[in-house]
Amino acid sequence: MRNYLTELDLSVDETRRVLELAALLKGERAHGRYRTDLANRHVALYFEKPSVRTRVSFSVAVRELGGHVVELSGSNTKVGKGEDPRDFARVLGRYVSMLVARVFDQATLDDMAKDAGIPVINALSDARHPCQALADMQTIVERFGRIEGLRLAFVGEGNNVAASTGLLAAQLGMDVVVASPKGYGLPAEILSLADGFPGRLRQVIDVAEAVEDAHVLYTDTWISMGQEAEAAERRAVFGAYRLDQSALRRAGRDAIVMHCLPAVRDEEIATELMFGAASAIWDQAENRLHAQKALLLTLLDYL
Ligand code: CP
Ligand code: NVA
């Protein structure tokens, strides 16, 4: 039995196989071919925070693989507000084959995984977003034919997306530079997780230093879910941490632009970059579907 609570829960070889399977599944779907490995199985989706891409891509992934989805949320359950996440997960484990959960606190996922008896998948927490990282790697392979040896510049907060995509990219051999205002960078424990990885994960302050000659320019919102009360302060601090034409000009010649979405247009990213020739953003969003199907099939194999 395996969980996917962080992007490092699969070995490098397993991640590579997931990415290959994701590409295969994408091709099969384009020809109208679907696998049925989840027939007669149910997957629970539990969301404590809003979601479009993750919710829909997991729902569609499960259904296209022949399975069924049960949707739960923070507002129609008492998880953490009367029911212990461990008890919640233990009961779900009696009904369904996998639990996909989006939570505030990563520790809630750890608790769920302890007692679930079924695989638990992190659909985003305050600390990590491993399913996003998988789709990001699939997108980079599609565009460059490889991951190793490329340079990724992440401009913005050293948040959940920066941590998961940065770590997975570095583990697979990319050099990653995260540019954030002082006090908003990657936590030290995330940086130290990359020690010994084939790619480097570095934190800098200067946007120009990060984007120089990068193959991949990546950004995310300045105001993550749960940080809404700090919006004004964050807008003031992050003003220069945006992707625009000047960042793209500094990057490598065939650089691509990525964003996990949802984006605040013309805040962390110029609208013209979202729709410009360098944008990989829409393929990146689509790849959530294929990468998560591959993940579901991989975890199913360990059941
Ligand atoms: N990128 C992503 O996870 O989007 P949602 O919050 O809409 O699921
Ligand atoms: N950092 C963002 C990512 C959304 C997919 C958030 O946590 O809100």
PDB file of C-alpha atoms and ligand atoms in Angstrom:
ATOM      1  CA  MET A   1       0.000   0.000   0.000  1.00  0.00           C
ATOM      2  CA  ARG A   2       1.433   3.345  -1.061  1.00  0.00           C
ATOM      3  CA  ASN A   3       0.460   6.963  -0.494  1.00  0.00           C
ATOM      4  CA  TYR A   4       1.270  10.092  -2.472  1.00  0.00           C
ATOM      5  CA  LEU A   5       1.510  12.742   0.233  1.00  0.00           C
ATOM      6  CA  THR A   6       4.556  14.445  -1.231  1.00  0.00           C
ATOM      7  CA  GLU A   7       6.269  14.328  -4.629  1.00  0.00           C
ATOM      8  CA  LEU A   8       9.109  12.358  -2.998  1.00  0.00           C
ATOM      9  CA  ASP A   9       6.850   9.418  -2.070  1.00  0.00           C
ATOM     10  CA  LEU A  10       7.655   7.730  -5.382  1.00  0.00           C
ATOM     11  CA  SER A  11      11.212   6.761  -6.281  1.00  0.00           C
ATOM     12  CA  VAL A  12      12.820   8.448  -9.288  1.00  0.00           C
ATOM     13  CA  ASP A  13      12.205   5.299 -11.335  1.00  0.00           C
ATOM     14  CA  GLU A  14       8.574   5.154 -10.260  1.00  0.00           C
ATOM     15  CA  THR A  15       8.067   8.825 -11.137  1.00  0.00           C
ATOM     16  CA  ARG A  16       9.647   8.254 -14.552  1.00  0.00           C
ATOM     17  CA  ARG A  17       7.290   5.308 -15.138  1.00  0.00           C
ATOM     18  CA  VAL A  18       4.290   7.431 -14.069  1.00  0.00           C
ATOM     19  CA  LEU A  19       5.338  10.105 -16.582  1.00  0.00           C
ATOM     20  CA  GLU A  20       5.719   7.540 -19.366  1.00  0.00           C
ATOM     21  CA  LEU A  21       2.333   6.039 -18.537  1.00  0.00           C
ATOM     22  CA  ALA A  22       0.780   9.524 -18.458  1.00  0.00           C
ATOM     23  CA  ALA A  23       2.030  10.188 -21.991  1.00  0.00           C
ATOM     24  CA  LEU A  24       0.715   6.800 -23.139  1.00  0.00           C
ATOM     25  CA  LEU A  25      -2.709   7.428 -21.585  1.00  0.00           C
ATOM     26  CA  LYS A  26      -2.846  10.844 -23.243  1.00  0.00           C
ATOM     27  CA  GLY A  27      -2.245   9.223 -26.633  1.00  0.00           C
ATOM     28  CA  GLU A  28      -4.814   6.485 -25.998  1.00  0.00           C
ATOM     29  CA  ARG A  29      -7.445   9.066 -24.994  1.00  0.00           C
ATOM     30  CA  ALA A  30      -6.782  11.042 -28.173  1.00  0.00           C
ATOM     31  CA  HIS A  31      -7.806   7.871 -30.060  1.00  0.00           C
ATOM     32  CA  GLY A  32     -10.871   7.302 -27.894  1.00  0.00           C
ATOM     33  CA  ARG A  33      -9.338   4.372 -26.028  1.00  0.00           C
ATOM     34  CA  TYR A  34      -9.894   4.049 -22.278  1.00  0.00           C
ATOM     35  CA  ARG A  35      -8.685   1.558 -19.699  1.00  0.00           C
ATOM     36  CA  THR A  36     -11.073   0.018 -17.184  1.00  0.00           C
ATOM     37  CA  ASP A  37      -8.776  -0.725 -14.247  1.00  0.00           C
ATOM     38  CA  LEU A  38     -10.990   1.152 -11.776  1.00  0.00           C
ATOM     39  CA  ALA A  39     -14.172  -0.752 -12.694  1.00  0.00           C
ATOM     40  CA  ASN A  40     -16.278  -1.373  -9.581  1.00  0.00           C
ATOM     41  CA  ARG A  41     -14.001   0.833  -7.500  1.00  0.00           C
ATOM     42  CA  HIS A  42     -14.837   4.070  -5.742  1.00  0.00           C
ATOM     43  CA  VAL A  43     -12.504   6.969  -5.037  1.00  0.00           C
ATOM     44  CA  ALA A  44     -13.354   9.598  -2.391  1.00  0.00           C
ATOM     45  CA  LEU A  45     -12.461  13.228  -3.122  1.00  0.00           C
ATOM     46  CA  TYR A  46     -12.310  15.409   0.001  1.00  0.00           C
ATOM     47  CA  PHE A  47     -11.733  19.169  -0.370  1.00  0.00           C
ATOM     48  CA  GLU A  48     -11.236  21.644   2.477  1.00  0.00           C
ATOM     49  CA  LYS A  49     -10.426  24.393  -0.045  1.00  0.00           C
ATOM     50  CA  PRO A  50     -11.814  25.465  -3.441  1.00  0.00           C
ATOM     51  CA  SER A  51     -10.629  23.706  -6.594  1.00  0.00           C
ATOM     52  CA  VAL A  52     -11.443  23.522 -10.286  1.00  0.00           C
ATOM     53  CA  ARG A  53      -8.578  21.705 -11.990  1.00  0.00           C
ATOM     54  CA  THR A  54      -7.805  19.154  -9.291  1.00  0.00           C
ATOM     55  CA  ARG A  55     -11.432  18.341  -8.560  1.00  0.00           C
ATOM     56  CA  VAL A  56     -12.491  18.002 -12.190  1.00  0.00           C
ATOM     57  CA  SER A  57      -9.358  16.249 -13.427  1.00  0.00           C
ATOM     58  CA  PHE A  58      -9.539  13.639 -10.646  1.00  0.00           C
ATOM     59  CA  SER A  59     -13.298  13.131 -11.190  1.00  0.00           C
ATOM     60  CA  VAL A  60     -12.851  12.678 -14.910  1.00  0.00           C
ATOM     61  CA  ALA A  61      -9.746  10.508 -14.430  1.00  0.00           C
ATOM     62  CA  VAL A  62     -11.547   8.088 -12.123  1.00  0.00           C
ATOM     63  CA  ARG A  63     -14.631   7.929 -14.334  1.00  0.00           C
ATOM     64  CA  GLU A  64     -12.663   7.454 -17.552  1.00  0.00           C
ATOM     65  CA  LEU A  65     -10.859   4.554 -15.864  1.00  0.00           C
ATOM     66  CA  GLY A  66     -14.230   2.949 -15.177  1.00  0.00           C
ATOM     67  CA  GLY A  67     -14.537   3.935 -11.511  1.00  0.00           C
ATOM     68  CA  HIS A  68     -16.888   6.064  -9.425  1.00  0.00           C
ATOM     69  CA  VAL A  69     -16.308   9.234  -7.426  1.00  0.00           C
ATOM     70  CA  VAL A  70     -17.709  10.234  -4.028  1.00  0.00           C
ATOM     71  CA  GLU A  71     -17.266  13.959  -3.332  1.00  0.00           C
ATOM     72  CA  LEU A  72     -16.874  15.324   0.182  1.00  0.00           C
ATOM     73  CA  SER A  73     -15.900  18.739   1.469  1.00  0.00           C
ATOM     74  CA  GLY A  74     -14.922  20.541   4.642  1.00  0.00           C
ATOM     75  CA  SER A  75     -18.443  21.960   4.847  1.00  0.00           C
ATOM     76  CA  ASN A  76     -20.366  18.690   4.557  1.00  0.00           C
ATOM     77  CA  THR A  77     -18.157  16.708   6.949  1.00  0.00           C
ATOM     78  CA  LYS A  78     -16.924  17.356  10.484  1.00  0.00           C
ATOM     79  CA  VAL A  79     -13.289  16.522   9.842  1.00  0.00           C
ATOM     80  CA  GLY A  80     -11.150  18.500  12.288  1.00  0.00           C
ATOM     81  CA  LYS A  81     -14.302  20.034  13.761  1.00  0.00           C
ATOM     82  CA  GLY A  82     -15.467  17.115  15.871  1.00  0.00           C
ATOM     83  CA  GLU A  83     -14.256  14.096  13.892  1.00  0.00           C
ATOM     84  CA  ASP A  84     -10.627  13.116  13.969  1.00  0.00           C
ATOM     85  CA  PRO A  85      -9.121  12.869  10.426  1.00  0.00           C
ATOM     86  CA  ARG A  86      -7.862   9.395  11.368  1.00  0.00           C
ATOM     87  CA  ASP A  87     -11.389   8.158  12.141  1.00  0.00           C
ATOM     88  CA  PHE A  88     -12.737   9.772   8.963  1.00  0.00           C
ATOM     89  CA  ALA A  89     -10.069   8.040   6.876  1.00  0.00           C
ATOM     90  CA  ARG A  90     -10.485   4.702   8.680  1.00  0.00           C
ATOM     91  CA  VAL A  91     -14.197   4.655   7.831  1.00  0.00           C
ATOM     92  CA  LEU A  92     -13.653   5.733   4.212  1.00  0.00           C
ATOM     93  CA  GLY A  93     -11.165   2.891   3.903  1.00  0.00           C
ATOM     94  CA  ARG A  94     -14.054   0.483   4.489  1.00  0.00           C
ATOM     95  CA  TYR A  95     -16.011   1.909   1.542  1.00  0.00           C
ATOM     96  CA  VAL A  96     -13.650   3.167  -1.132  1.00  0.00           C
ATOM     97  CA  SER A  97     -10.340   2.174  -2.737  1.00  0.00           C
ATOM     98  CA  MET A  98      -8.495   5.520  -2.557  1.00  0.00           C
ATOM     99  CA  LEU A  99      -8.801   8.885  -0.857  1.00  0.00           C
ATOM    100  CA  VAL A 100      -7.801  12.107  -2.620  1.00  0.00           C
ATOM    101  CA  ALA A 101      -7.665  15.001  -0.133  1.00  0.00           C
ATOM    102  CA  ARG A 102      -7.043  18.760  -0.346  1.00  0.00           C
ATOM    103  CA  VAL A 103      -6.375  20.148   3.127  1.00  0.00           C
ATOM    104  CA  PHE A 104      -4.831  23.120   4.876  1.00  0.00           C
ATOM    105  CA  ASP A 105      -2.389  21.282   7.105  1.00  0.00           C
ATOM    106  CA  GLN A 106      -0.069  18.619   5.653  1.00  0.00           C
ATOM    107  CA  ALA A 107      -0.271  16.875   9.050  1.00  0.00           C
ATOM    108  CA  THR A 108      -3.955  16.144   8.364  1.00  0.00           C
ATOM    109  CA  LEU A 109      -2.850  14.037   5.378  1.00  0.00           C
ATOM    110  CA  ASP A 110      -0.280  12.225   7.493  1.00  0.00           C
ATOM    111  CA  ASP A 111      -3.003  11.464  10.042  1.00  0.00           C
ATOM    112  CA  MET A 112      -5.406  10.239   7.382  1.00  0.00           C
ATOM    113  CA  ALA A 113      -2.764   8.025   5.805  1.00  0.00           C
ATOM    114  CA  LYS A 114      -1.975   6.398   9.172  1.00  0.00           C
ATOM    115  CA  ASP A 115      -5.395   4.848   9.569  1.00  0.00           C
ATOM    116  CA  ALA A 116      -6.984   4.813   6.108  1.00  0.00           C
ATOM    117  CA  GLY A 117      -5.771   1.372   5.043  1.00  0.00           C
ATOM    118  CA  ILE A 118      -6.088   2.676   1.463  1.00  0.00           C
ATOM    119  CA  PRO A 119      -3.801   4.960  -0.561  1.00  0.00           C
ATOM    120  CA  VAL A 120      -4.135   8.650   0.314  1.00  0.00           C
ATOM    121  CA  ILE A 121      -3.254  11.216  -2.371  1.00  0.00           C
ATOM    122  CA  ASN A 122      -2.395  14.847  -1.589  1.00  0.00           C
ATOM    123  CA  ALA A 123      -4.576  17.090  -3.756  1.00  0.00           C
ATOM    124  CA  LEU A 124      -2.774  20.172  -2.302  1.00  0.00           C
ATOM    125  CA  SER A 125      -1.928  21.268   1.200  1.00  0.00           C
ATOM    126  CA  ASP A 126      -0.444  24.510   2.500  1.00  0.00           C
ATOM    127  CA  ALA A 127       2.958  22.845   2.173  1.00  0.00           C
ATOM    128  CA  ARG A 128       2.861  20.757  -1.018  1.00  0.00           C
ATOM    129  CA  HIS A 129       1.100  20.126  -4.331  1.00  0.00           C
ATOM    130  CA  PRO A 130       2.622  16.891  -5.652  1.00  0.00           C
ATOM    131  CA  CYS A 131      -0.036  16.130  -8.307  1.00  0.00           C
ATOM    132  CA  GLN A 132       0.663  19.528  -9.838  1.00  0.00           C
ATOM    133  CA  ALA A 133       4.365  18.675  -9.889  1.00  0.00           C
ATOM    134  CA  LEU A 134       3.710  15.461 -11.829  1.00  0.00           C
ATOM    135  CA  ALA A 135       1.689  17.280 -14.508  1.00  0.00           C
ATOM    136  CA  ASP A 136       4.394  19.954 -14.658  1.00  0.00           C
ATOM    137  CA  MET A 137       7.077  17.357 -15.349  1.00  0.00           C
ATOM    138  CA  GLN A 138       4.908  15.739 -18.035  1.00  0.00           C
ATOM    139  CA  THR A 139       4.524  19.146 -19.694  1.00  0.00           C
ATOM    140  CA  ILE A 140       8.255  19.848 -19.590  1.00  0.00           C
ATOM    141  CA  VAL A 141       9.038  16.451 -21.151  1.00  0.00           C
ATOM    142  CA  GLU A 142       6.486  17.153 -23.894  1.00  0.00           C
ATOM    143  CA  ARG A 143       8.092  20.488 -24.721  1.00  0.00           C
ATOM    144  CA  PHE A 144      11.796  19.622 -24.399  1.00  0.00           C
ATOM    145  CA  GLY A 145      11.899  15.827 -24.702  1.00  0.00           C
ATOM    146  CA  ARG A 146      13.791  15.677 -21.403  1.00  0.00           C
ATOM    147  CA  ILE A 147      13.969  17.109 -17.896  1.00  0.00           C
ATOM    148  CA  GLU A 148      17.620  16.581 -17.026  1.00  0.00           C
ATOM    149  CA  GLY A 149      19.940  19.511 -17.616  1.00  0.00           C
ATOM    150  CA  LEU A 150      17.185  22.130 -17.991  1.00  0.00           C
ATOM    151  CA  ARG A 151      16.830  25.256 -15.859  1.00  0.00           C
ATOM    152  CA  LEU A 152      13.570  26.233 -14.182  1.00  0.00           C
ATOM    153  CA  ALA A 153      12.999  29.696 -12.714  1.00  0.00           C
ATOM    154  CA  PHE A 154      10.111  30.025 -10.261  1.00  0.00           C
ATOM    155  CA  VAL A 155       9.158  33.649  -9.631  1.00  0.00           C
ATOM    156  CA  GLY A 156       6.960  34.313  -6.588  1.00  0.00           C
ATOM    157  CA  GLU A 157       6.415  32.883  -3.155  1.00  0.00           C
ATOM    158  CA  GLY A 158       8.328  29.754  -2.135  1.00  0.00           C
ATOM    159  CA  ASN A 159       4.914  28.158  -1.598  1.00  0.00           C
ATOM    160  CA  ASN A 160       3.370  24.707  -1.950  1.00  0.00           C
ATOM    161  CA  VAL A 161       3.725  24.676  -5.742  1.00  0.00           C
ATOM    162  CA  ALA A 162       7.300  25.989  -5.672  1.00  0.00           C
ATOM    163  CA  ALA A 163       8.201  23.322  -3.109  1.00  0.00           C
ATOM    164  CA  SER A 164       6.671  20.337  -4.919  1.00  0.00           C
ATOM    165  CA  THR A 165       7.575  21.294  -8.468  1.00  0.00           C
ATOM    166  CA  GLY A 166      11.005  22.529  -7.363  1.00  0.00           C
ATOM    167  CA  LEU A 167      11.805  19.339  -5.477  1.00  0.00           C
ATOM    168  CA  LEU A 168      10.526  16.975  -8.155  1.00  0.00           C
ATOM    169  CA  ALA A 169      12.331  18.892 -10.888  1.00  0.00           C
ATOM    170  CA  ALA A 170      15.604  18.861  -8.925  1.00  0.00           C
ATOM    171  CA  GLN A 171      15.176  15.167  -8.116  1.00  0.00           C
ATOM    172  CA  LEU A 172      14.813  14.495 -11.849  1.00  0.00           C
ATOM    173  CA  GLY A 173      17.915  16.535 -12.706  1.00  0.00           C
ATOM    174  CA  MET A 174      16.751  20.105 -13.352  1.00  0.00           C
ATOM    175  CA  ASP A 175      18.433  23.148 -11.862  1.00  0.00           C
ATOM    176  CA  VAL A 176      15.755  25.163 -10.092  1.00  0.00           C
ATOM    177  CA  VAL A 177      16.049  28.761  -8.930  1.00  0.00           C
ATOM    178  CA  VAL A 178      13.225  30.260  -6.865  1.00  0.00           C
ATOM    179  CA  ALA A 179      13.125  34.069  -6.702  1.00  0.00           C
ATOM    180  CA  SER A 180      11.083  35.446  -3.785  1.00  0.00           C
ATOM    181  CA  PRO A 181      10.996  38.581  -1.652  1.00  0.00           C
ATOM    182  CA  LYS A 182      12.924  38.280   1.592  1.00  0.00           C
ATOM    183  CA  GLY A 183      10.900  36.316   4.130  1.00  0.00           C
ATOM    184  CA  TYR A 184       8.734  34.646   1.466  1.00  0.00           C
ATOM    185  CA  GLY A 185      11.190  32.073   0.137  1.00  0.00           C
ATOM    186  CA  LEU A 186      11.169  28.282   0.342  1.00  0.00           C
ATOM    187  CA  PRO A 187      11.381  26.950   3.902  1.00  0.00           C
ATOM    188  CA  ALA A 188      14.892  25.791   4.863  1.00  0.00           C
ATOM    189  CA  GLU A 189      13.646  22.216   5.313  1.00  0.00           C
ATOM    190  CA  ILE A 190      12.435  22.137   1.696  1.00  0.00           C
ATOM    191  CA  LEU A 191      15.811  23.385   0.430  1.00  0.00           C
ATOM    192  CA  SER A 192      17.635  20.775   2.472  1.00  0.00           C
ATOM    193  CA  LEU A 193      15.461  17.971   1.074  1.00  0.00           C
ATOM    194  CA  ALA A 194      17.133  18.623  -2.275  1.00  0.00           C
ATOM    195  CA  ASP A 195      20.630  17.998  -0.881  1.00  0.00           C
ATOM    196  CA  GLY A 196      22.226  15.286  -2.985  1.00  0.00           C
ATOM    197  CA  PHE A 197      19.683  15.535  -5.820  1.00  0.00           C
ATOM    198  CA  PRO A 198      21.145  15.562  -9.352  1.00  0.00           C
ATOM    199  CA  GLY A 199      19.658  19.039  -9.932  1.00  0.00           C
ATOM    200  CA  ARG A 200      20.174  22.013  -7.615  1.00  0.00           C
ATOM    201  CA  LEU A 201      17.341  23.811  -5.804  1.00  0.00           C
ATOM    202  CA  ARG A 202      18.352  27.400  -4.939  1.00  0.00           C
ATOM    203  CA  GLN A 203      16.627  30.377  -3.380  1.00  0.00           C
ATOM    204  CA  VAL A 204      17.431  33.916  -4.526  1.00  0.00           C
ATOM    205  CA  ILE A 205      15.856  37.362  -4.086  1.00  0.00           C
ATOM    206  CA  ASP A 206      16.546  38.786  -7.539  1.00  0.00           C
ATOM    207  CA  VAL A 207      14.085  37.956 -10.336  1.00  0.00           C
ATOM    208  CA  ALA A 208      16.575  38.786 -13.116  1.00  0.00           C
ATOM    209  CA  GLU A 209      19.132  36.386 -11.644  1.00  0.00           C
ATOM    210  CA  ALA A 210      16.575  33.568 -11.606  1.00  0.00           C
ATOM    211  CA  VAL A 211      15.149  34.012 -15.100  1.00  0.00           C
ATOM    212  CA  GLU A 212      18.463  34.541 -16.918  1.00  0.00           C
ATOM    213  CA  ASP A 213      18.760  31.817 -19.588  1.00  0.00           C
ATOM    214  CA  ALA A 214      16.031  29.699 -17.978  1.00  0.00           C
ATOM    215  CA  HIS A 215      14.256  27.066 -20.086  1.00  0.00           C
ATOM    216  CA  VAL A 216      11.121  27.222 -17.965  1.00  0.00           C
ATOM    217  CA  LEU A 217       9.580  30.329 -16.400  1.00  0.00           C
ATOM    218  CA  TYR A 218       7.048  29.449 -13.723  1.00  0.00           C
ATOM    219  CA  THR A 219       4.881  31.523 -11.440  1.00  0.00           C
ATOM    220  CA  ASP A 220       1.907  31.165  -9.112  1.00  0.00           C
ATOM    221  CA  THR A 221      -0.475  33.503  -7.317  1.00  0.00           C
ATOM    222  CA  TRP A 222       0.871  35.916  -4.701  1.00  0.00           C
ATOM    223  CA  ILE A 223      -2.105  35.117  -2.501  1.00  0.00           C
ATOM    224  CA  SER A 224      -2.663  31.421  -1.904  1.00  0.00           C
ATOM    225  CA  MET A 225      -5.863  29.952  -0.519  1.00  0.00           C
ATOM    226  CA  GLY A 226      -5.997  30.791   3.166  1.00  0.00           C
ATOM    227  CA  GLN A 227      -3.876  33.965   2.818  1.00  0.00           C
ATOM    228  CA  GLU A 228      -6.715  36.256   1.692  1.00  0.00           C
ATOM    229  CA  ALA A 229      -6.448  38.447   4.807  1.00  0.00           C
ATOM    230  CA  GLU A 230      -2.870  39.375   3.808  1.00  0.00           C
ATOM    231  CA  ALA A 231      -3.812  40.317   0.242  1.00  0.00           C
ATOM    232  CA  ALA A 232      -2.977  44.046   0.413  1.00  0.00           C
ATOM    233  CA  GLU A 233       0.340  43.498   2.148  1.00  0.00           C
ATOM    234  CA  ARG A 234       1.298  40.749  -0.296  1.00  0.00           C
ATOM    235  CA  ARG A 235       0.427  42.848  -3.342  1.00  0.00           C
ATOM    236  CA  ALA A 236       2.827  45.492  -2.048  1.00  0.00           C
ATOM    237  CA  VAL A 237       5.637  43.010  -1.339  1.00  0.00           C
ATOM    238  CA  PHE A 238       5.349  40.937  -4.537  1.00  0.00           C
ATOM    239  CA  GLY A 239       4.959  43.771  -7.085  1.00  0.00           C
ATOM    240  CA  ALA A 240       8.201  42.941  -8.936  1.00  0.00           C
ATOM    241  CA  TYR A 241       7.748  39.162  -8.792  1.00  0.00           C
ATOM    242  CA  ARG A 242       5.847  38.722 -12.024  1.00  0.00           C
ATOM    243  CA  LEU A 243       6.320  37.096 -15.397  1.00  0.00           C
ATOM    244  CA  ASP A 244       6.132  39.553 -18.282  1.00  0.00           C
ATOM    245  CA  GLN A 245       7.821  40.214 -21.629  1.00  0.00           C
ATOM    246  CA  SER A 246      10.961  41.535 -19.970  1.00  0.00           C
ATOM    247  CA  ALA A 247      11.359  38.295 -17.958  1.00  0.00           C
ATOM    248  CA  LEU A 248      10.738  36.275 -21.114  1.00  0.00           C
ATOM    249  CA  ARG A 249      13.379  38.261 -23.026  1.00  0.00           C
ATOM    250  CA  ARG A 250      15.964  37.441 -20.374  1.00  0.00           C
ATOM    251  CA  ALA A 251      15.122  33.740 -20.455  1.00  0.00           C
ATOM    252  CA  GLY A 252      16.518  31.202 -22.915  1.00  0.00           C
ATOM    253  CA  ARG A 253      15.558  31.445 -26.593  1.00  0.00           C
ATOM    254  CA  ASP A 254      12.968  28.656 -26.559  1.00  0.00           C
ATOM    255  CA  ALA A 255      11.812  29.214 -23.005  1.00  0.00           C
ATOM    256  CA  ILE A 256       8.293  28.188 -22.023  1.00  0.00           C
ATOM    257  CA  VAL A 257       5.950  29.856 -19.557  1.00  0.00           C
ATOM    258  CA  MET A 258       4.129  27.842 -16.913  1.00  0.00           C
ATOM    259  CA  HIS A 259       1.504  28.623 -14.267  1.00  0.00           C
ATOM    260  CA  CYS A 260      -0.403  26.087 -12.186  1.00  0.00           C
ATOM    261  CA  LEU A 261      -3.575  28.246 -12.344  1.00  0.00           C
ATOM    262  CA  PRO A 262      -5.766  29.831 -11.130  1.00  0.00           C
ATOM    263  CA  ALA A 263      -3.941  32.987 -12.275  1.00  0.00           C
ATOM    264  CA  VAL A 264      -4.711  36.574 -11.392  1.00  0.00           C
ATOM    265  CA  ARG A 265      -4.317  38.092 -14.845  1.00  0.00           C
ATOM    266  CA  ASP A 266      -1.810  40.943 -15.024  1.00  0.00           C
ATOM    267  CA  GLU A 267      -0.817  40.446 -11.413  1.00  0.00           C
ATOM    268  CA  GLU A 268       1.786  37.634 -11.154  1.00  0.00           C
ATOM    269  CA  ILE A 269       1.653  37.039 -14.926  1.00  0.00           C
ATOM    270  CA  ALA A 270       1.016  39.281 -17.914  1.00  0.00           C
ATOM    271  CA  THR A 271      -2.083  38.152 -19.812  1.00  0.00           C
ATOM    272  CA  GLU A 272      -0.102  38.266 -23.075  1.00  0.00           C
ATOM    273  CA  LEU A 273       2.274  35.618 -21.698  1.00  0.00           C
ATOM    274  CA  MET A 274      -0.607  33.315 -20.778  1.00  0.00           C
ATOM    275  CA  PHE A 275      -1.725  33.314 -24.426  1.00  0.00           C
ATOM    276  CA  GLY A 276       1.613  33.918 -26.137  1.00  0.00           C
ATOM    277  CA  ALA A 277       3.670  31.484 -28.214  1.00  0.00           C
ATOM    278  CA  ALA A 278       5.775  30.481 -25.199  1.00  0.00           C
ATOM    279  CA  SER A 279       2.794  29.523 -23.032  1.00  0.00           C
ATOM    280  CA  ALA A 280       2.553  25.874 -21.966  1.00  0.00           C
ATOM    281  CA  ILE A 281      -0.101  26.754 -19.396  1.00  0.00           C
ATOM    282  CA  TRP A 282      -3.125  25.166 -21.054  1.00  0.00           C
ATOM    283  CA  ASP A 283      -1.356  21.893 -21.840  1.00  0.00           C
ATOM    284  CA  GLN A 284      -0.066  21.955 -18.282  1.00  0.00           C
ATOM    285  CA  ALA A 285      -3.641  22.167 -16.968  1.00  0.00           C
ATOM    286  CA  GLU A 286      -4.759  19.350 -19.294  1.00  0.00           C
ATOM    287  CA  ASN A 287      -1.890  17.162 -18.167  1.00  0.00           C
ATOM    288  CA  ARG A 288      -3.301  17.088 -14.634  1.00  0.00           C
ATOM    289  CA  LEU A 289      -5.800  14.583 -16.032  1.00  0.00           C
ATOM    290  CA  HIS A 290      -3.262  12.279 -17.649  1.00  0.00           C
ATOM    291  CA  ALA A 291      -0.666  12.448 -14.872  1.00  0.00           C
ATOM    292  CA  GLN A 292      -3.258  11.708 -12.186  1.00  0.00           C
ATOM    293  CA  LYS A 293      -4.647   8.763 -14.157  1.00  0.00           C
ATOM    294  CA  ALA A 294      -1.127   7.371 -14.288  1.00  0.00           C
ATOM    295  CA  LEU A 295      -0.745   7.963 -10.551  1.00  0.00           C
ATOM    296  CA  LEU A 296      -4.070   6.242  -9.758  1.00  0.00           C
ATOM    297  CA  LEU A 297      -3.083   3.204 -11.851  1.00  0.00           C
ATOM    298  CA  THR A 298       0.349   3.072 -10.214  1.00  0.00           C
ATOM    299  CA  LEU A 299      -1.036   3.206  -6.649  1.00  0.00           C
ATOM    300  CA  LEU A 300      -3.685   0.654  -7.593  1.00  0.00           C
ATOM    301  CA  ASP A 301      -0.908  -1.768  -8.509  1.00  0.00           C
ATOM    302  CA  TYR A 302       0.289  -1.697  -4.887  1.00  0.00           C
ATOM    303  CA  LEU A 303      -3.143  -2.386  -3.384  1.00  0.00           C
TER     304      LEU A 303
HETATM  305  N1   CP B   1      -3.732  24.029 -10.093  1.00  0.00           N
HETATM  306  C1   CP B   1      -4.717  23.621  -9.280  1.00  0.00           C
HETATM  307  O1   CP B   1      -4.552  22.788  -8.397  1.00  0.00           O
HETATM  308  O2   CP B   1      -5.923  24.202  -9.532  1.00  0.00           O
HETATM  309  P1   CP B   1      -7.220  24.083  -8.632  1.00  0.00           P
HETATM  310  O3   CP B   1      -6.945  24.804  -7.331  1.00  0.00           O
HETATM  311  O4   CP B   1      -8.310  24.728  -9.440  1.00  0.00           O
HETATM  312  O5   CP B   1      -7.494  22.625  -8.371  1.00  0.00           O
HETATM  313  N1  NVA B   2      -0.414  28.286  -4.222  1.00  0.00           N
HETATM  314  C1  NVA B   2      -1.791  28.170  -4.653  1.00  0.00           C
HETATM  315  C2  NVA B   2      -1.929  27.042  -5.621  1.00  0.00           C
HETATM  316  C3  NVA B   2      -3.293  26.820  -6.177  1.00  0.00           C
HETATM  317  C4  NVA B   2      -3.371  25.641  -7.093  1.00  0.00           C
HETATM  318  C5  NVA B   2      -2.675  27.966  -3.434  1.00  0.00           C
HETATM  319  O1  NVA B   2      -2.284  27.205  -2.539  1.00  0.00           O
HETATM  320  O2  NVA B   2      -3.746  28.574  -3.375  1.00  0.00           O
END
